[in-house]
Coordinates of N, CA and C in Angstrom, one line a residue:
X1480 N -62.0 -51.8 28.4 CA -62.4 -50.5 28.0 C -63.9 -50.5 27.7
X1481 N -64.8 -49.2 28.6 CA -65.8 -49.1 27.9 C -66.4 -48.1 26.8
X1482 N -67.6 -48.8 25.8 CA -68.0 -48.0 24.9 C -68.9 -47.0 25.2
X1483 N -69.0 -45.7 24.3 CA -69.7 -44.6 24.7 C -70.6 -45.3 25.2
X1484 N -71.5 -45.9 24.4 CA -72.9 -46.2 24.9 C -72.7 -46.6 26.4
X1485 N -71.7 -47.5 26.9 CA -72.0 -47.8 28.4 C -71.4 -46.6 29.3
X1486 N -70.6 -46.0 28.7 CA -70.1 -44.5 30.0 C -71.4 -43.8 29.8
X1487 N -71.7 -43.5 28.5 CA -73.7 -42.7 28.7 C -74.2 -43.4 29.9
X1488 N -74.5 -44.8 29.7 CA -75.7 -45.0 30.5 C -74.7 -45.1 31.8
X1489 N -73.5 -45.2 32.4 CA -72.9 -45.4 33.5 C -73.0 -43.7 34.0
X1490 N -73.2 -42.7 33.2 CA -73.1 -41.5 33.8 C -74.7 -41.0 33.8
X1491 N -75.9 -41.7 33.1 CA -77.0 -41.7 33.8 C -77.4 -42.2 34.8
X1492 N -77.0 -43.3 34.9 CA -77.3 -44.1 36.2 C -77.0 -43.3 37.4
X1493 N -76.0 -43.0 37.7 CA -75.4 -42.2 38.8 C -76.3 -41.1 39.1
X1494 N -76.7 -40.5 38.5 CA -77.2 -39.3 38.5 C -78.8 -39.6 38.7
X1495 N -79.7 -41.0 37.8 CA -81.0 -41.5 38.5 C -81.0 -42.0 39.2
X1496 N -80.1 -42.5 39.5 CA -80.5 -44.6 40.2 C -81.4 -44.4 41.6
X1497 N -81.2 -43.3 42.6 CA -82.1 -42.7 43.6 C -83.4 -42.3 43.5
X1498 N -83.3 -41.4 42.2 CA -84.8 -41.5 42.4 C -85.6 -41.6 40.9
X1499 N -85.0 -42.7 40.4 CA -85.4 -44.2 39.9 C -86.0 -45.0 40.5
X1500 N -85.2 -45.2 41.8 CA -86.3 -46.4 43.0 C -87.1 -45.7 44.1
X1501 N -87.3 -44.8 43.8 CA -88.7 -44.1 44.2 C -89.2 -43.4 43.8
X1502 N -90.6 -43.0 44.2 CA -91.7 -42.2 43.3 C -92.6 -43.0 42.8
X1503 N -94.0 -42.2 43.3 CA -95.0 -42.5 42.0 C -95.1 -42.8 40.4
X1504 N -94.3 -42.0 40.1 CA -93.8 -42.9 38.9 C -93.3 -43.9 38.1
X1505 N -93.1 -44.1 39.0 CA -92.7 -45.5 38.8 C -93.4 -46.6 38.6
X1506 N -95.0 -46.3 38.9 CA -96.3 -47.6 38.6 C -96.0 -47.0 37.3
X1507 N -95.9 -45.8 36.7 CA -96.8 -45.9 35.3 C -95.6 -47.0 34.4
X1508 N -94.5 -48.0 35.2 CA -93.8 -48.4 34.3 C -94.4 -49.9 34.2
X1509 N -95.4 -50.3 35.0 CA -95.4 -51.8 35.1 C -97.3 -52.2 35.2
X1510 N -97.8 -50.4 35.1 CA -99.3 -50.4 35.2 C -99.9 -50.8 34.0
X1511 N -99.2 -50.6 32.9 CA -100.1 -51.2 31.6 C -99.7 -52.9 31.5
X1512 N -99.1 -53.4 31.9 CA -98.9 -54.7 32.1 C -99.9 -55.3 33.1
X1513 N -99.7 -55.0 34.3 CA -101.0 -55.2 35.0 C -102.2 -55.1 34.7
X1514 N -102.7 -54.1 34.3 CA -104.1 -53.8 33.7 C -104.3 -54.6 32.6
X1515 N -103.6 -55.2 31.6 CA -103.8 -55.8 30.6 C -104.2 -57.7 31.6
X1516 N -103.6 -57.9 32.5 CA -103.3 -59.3 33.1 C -104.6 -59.0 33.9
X1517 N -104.7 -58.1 34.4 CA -106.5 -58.1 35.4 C -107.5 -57.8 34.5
X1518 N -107.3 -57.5 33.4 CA -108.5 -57.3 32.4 C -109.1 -59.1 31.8
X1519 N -107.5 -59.2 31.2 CA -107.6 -61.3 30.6 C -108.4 -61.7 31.8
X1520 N -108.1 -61.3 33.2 CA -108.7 -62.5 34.0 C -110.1 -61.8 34.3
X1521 N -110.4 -60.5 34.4 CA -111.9 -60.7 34.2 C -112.9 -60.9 33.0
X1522 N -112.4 -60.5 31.3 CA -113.0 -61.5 30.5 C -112.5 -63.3 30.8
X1523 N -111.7 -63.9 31.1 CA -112.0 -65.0 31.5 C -113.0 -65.5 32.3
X1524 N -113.1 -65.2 33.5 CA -114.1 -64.6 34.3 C -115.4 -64.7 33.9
X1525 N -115.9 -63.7 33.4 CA -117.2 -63.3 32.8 C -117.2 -64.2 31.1
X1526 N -116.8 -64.3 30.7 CA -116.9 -65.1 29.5 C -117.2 -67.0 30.2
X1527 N -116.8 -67.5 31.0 CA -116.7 -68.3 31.6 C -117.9 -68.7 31.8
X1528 N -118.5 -67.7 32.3 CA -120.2 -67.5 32.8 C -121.2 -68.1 31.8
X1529 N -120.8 -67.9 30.4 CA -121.5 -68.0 28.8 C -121.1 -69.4 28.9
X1530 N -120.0 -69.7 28.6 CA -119.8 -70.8 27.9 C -119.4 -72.2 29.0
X1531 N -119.3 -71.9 30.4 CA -119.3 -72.9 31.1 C -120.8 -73.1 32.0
X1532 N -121.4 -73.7 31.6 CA -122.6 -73.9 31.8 C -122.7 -74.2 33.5
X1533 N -122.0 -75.3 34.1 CA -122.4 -75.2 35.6 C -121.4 -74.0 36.0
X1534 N -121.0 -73.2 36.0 CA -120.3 -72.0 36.7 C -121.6 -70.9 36.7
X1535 N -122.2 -71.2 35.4 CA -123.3 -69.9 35.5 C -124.5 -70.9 36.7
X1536 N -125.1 -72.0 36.4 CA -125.8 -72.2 37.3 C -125.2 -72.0 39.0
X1537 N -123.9 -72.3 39.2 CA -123.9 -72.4 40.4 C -123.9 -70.7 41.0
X1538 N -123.4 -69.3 39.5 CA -123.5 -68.4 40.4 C -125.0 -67.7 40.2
X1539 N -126.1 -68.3 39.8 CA -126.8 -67.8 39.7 C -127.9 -68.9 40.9
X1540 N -127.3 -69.8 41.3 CA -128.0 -70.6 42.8 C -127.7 -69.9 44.1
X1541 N -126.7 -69.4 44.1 CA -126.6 -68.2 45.1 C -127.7 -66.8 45.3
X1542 N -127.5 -66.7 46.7 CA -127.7 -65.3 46.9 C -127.1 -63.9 46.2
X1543 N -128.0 -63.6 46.1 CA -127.3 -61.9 45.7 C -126.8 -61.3 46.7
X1544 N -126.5 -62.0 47.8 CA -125.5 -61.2 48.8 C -124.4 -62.1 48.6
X1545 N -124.2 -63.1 48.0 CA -122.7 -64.2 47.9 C -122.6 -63.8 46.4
X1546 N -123.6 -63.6 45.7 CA -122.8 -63.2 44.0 C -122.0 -61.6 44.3
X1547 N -123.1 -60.9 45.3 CA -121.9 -59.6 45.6 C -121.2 -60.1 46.1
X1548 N -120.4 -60.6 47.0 CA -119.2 -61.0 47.9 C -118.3 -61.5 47.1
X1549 N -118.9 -62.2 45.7 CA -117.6 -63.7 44.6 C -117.6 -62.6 43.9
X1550 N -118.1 -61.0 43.7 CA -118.0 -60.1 42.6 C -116.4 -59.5 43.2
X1551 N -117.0 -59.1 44.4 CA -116.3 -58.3 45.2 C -114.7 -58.7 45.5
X1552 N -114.6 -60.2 45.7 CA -113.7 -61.2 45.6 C -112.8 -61.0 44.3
X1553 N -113.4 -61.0 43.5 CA -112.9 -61.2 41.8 C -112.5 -60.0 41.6
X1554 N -112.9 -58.6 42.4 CA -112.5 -57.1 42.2 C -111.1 -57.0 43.1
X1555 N -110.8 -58.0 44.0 CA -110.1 -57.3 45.2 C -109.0 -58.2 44.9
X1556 N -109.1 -59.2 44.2 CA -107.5 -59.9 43.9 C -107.4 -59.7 42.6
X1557 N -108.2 -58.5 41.7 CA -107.8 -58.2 40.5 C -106.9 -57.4 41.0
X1558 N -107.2 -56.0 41.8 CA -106.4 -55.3 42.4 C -104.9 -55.6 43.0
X1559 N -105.3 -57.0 43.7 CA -103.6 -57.6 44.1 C -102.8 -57.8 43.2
X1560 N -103.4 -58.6 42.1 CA -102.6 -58.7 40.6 C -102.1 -57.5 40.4
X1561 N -102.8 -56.6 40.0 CA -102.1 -55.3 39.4 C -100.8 -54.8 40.1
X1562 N -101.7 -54.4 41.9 CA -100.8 -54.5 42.1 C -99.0 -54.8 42.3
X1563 N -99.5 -56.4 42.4 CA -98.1 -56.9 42.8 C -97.3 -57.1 41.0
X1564 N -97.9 -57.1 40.4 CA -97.2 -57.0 39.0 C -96.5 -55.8 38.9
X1565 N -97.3 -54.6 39.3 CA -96.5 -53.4 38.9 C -95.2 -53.0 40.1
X1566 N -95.7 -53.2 41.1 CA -94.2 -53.3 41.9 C -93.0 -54.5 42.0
X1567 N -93.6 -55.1 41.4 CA -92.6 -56.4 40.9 C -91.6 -55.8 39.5
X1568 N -92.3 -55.4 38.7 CA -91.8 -54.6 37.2 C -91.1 -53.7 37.1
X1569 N -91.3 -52.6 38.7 CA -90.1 -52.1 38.9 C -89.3 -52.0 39.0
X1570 N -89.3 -53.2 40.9 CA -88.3 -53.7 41.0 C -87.2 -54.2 40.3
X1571 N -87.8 -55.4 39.6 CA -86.9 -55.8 38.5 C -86.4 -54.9 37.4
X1572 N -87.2 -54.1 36.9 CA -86.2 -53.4 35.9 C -85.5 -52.6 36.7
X1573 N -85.3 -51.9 37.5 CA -84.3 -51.5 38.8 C -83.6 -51.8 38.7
X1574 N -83.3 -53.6 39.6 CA -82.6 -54.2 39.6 C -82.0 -54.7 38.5
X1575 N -82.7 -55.1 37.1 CA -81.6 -55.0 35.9 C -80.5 -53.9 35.7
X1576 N -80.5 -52.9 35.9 CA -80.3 -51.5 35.6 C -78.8 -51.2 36.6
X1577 N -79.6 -51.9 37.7 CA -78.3 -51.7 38.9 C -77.4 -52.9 38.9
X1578 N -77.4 -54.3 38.4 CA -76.0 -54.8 37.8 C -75.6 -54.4 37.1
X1579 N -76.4 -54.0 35.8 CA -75.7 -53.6 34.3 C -74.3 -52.5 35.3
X1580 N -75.2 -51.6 36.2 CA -74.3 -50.3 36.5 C -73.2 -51.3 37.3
X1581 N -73.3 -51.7 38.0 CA -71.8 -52.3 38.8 C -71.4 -52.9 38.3
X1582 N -71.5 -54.1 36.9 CA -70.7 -55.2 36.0 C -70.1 -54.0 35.4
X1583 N -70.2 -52.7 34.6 CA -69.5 -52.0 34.1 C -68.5 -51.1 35.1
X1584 N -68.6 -50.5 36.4 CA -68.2 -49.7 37.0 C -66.7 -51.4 37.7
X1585 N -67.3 -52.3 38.0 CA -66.4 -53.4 38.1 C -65.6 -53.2 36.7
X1586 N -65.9 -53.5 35.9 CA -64.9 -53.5 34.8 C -64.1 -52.1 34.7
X1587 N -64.8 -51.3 34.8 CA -64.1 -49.8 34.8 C -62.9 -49.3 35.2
X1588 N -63.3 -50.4 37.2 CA -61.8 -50.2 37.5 C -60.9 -51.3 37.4
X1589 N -61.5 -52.2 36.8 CA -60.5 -53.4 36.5 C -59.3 -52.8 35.9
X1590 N -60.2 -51.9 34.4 CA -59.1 -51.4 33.3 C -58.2 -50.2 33.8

């Protein structure tokens, strides 16, 4: 037998689950996670510069066309992070969402 609480969410589900797994909306679920994890790694990053003594000399032994390139570098797999965090975040909560719905709709017609 199921409890209100799961026929609620078994009769929301049905009616989102489609377009739950798509849309733009869907980053805003896993974008503040990301941005917090590419932020840590660029003060790691730049803080690193201060207090690790040969990282600042080696990026300051370079060219200013290779410190733009390691900048550029450091901008362009911050962006992969983010991104693959936030479509990962959906995914999975998704997919949590979509066993919960078939462990209960299984039990549903068990009873």
């Amino acid at each position: 037998m199921l409890t209100e609480e799961e026929i609620r969410f078994m009769e929301y589900w049905e009616a989102n689950r489609l377009r739950r797994k798509r849309g733009f909306r869907q980053l805003a679920i896993g974008l503040p996670l990301a941005v917090v994890l590419a932020s840590a790694i660029f003060i790691n990053f730049f803080s690193g510069l201060i207090w690790y003594k040969k990282a600042d000399i080696e990026l300051h032994s370079q060219t200013p066309a290779n410190q733009a390139t390691l900048i550029l570098v450091v901008i362009i797999a911050a962006l992969l992070i983010v991104v693959f965090t936030t479509v990962f975040s959906i995914r999975h909560k998704w997919e949590m969402y979509e066993q919960r719905y078939q462990e209960l709709l299984a039990r549903k017609q068990q009873s």
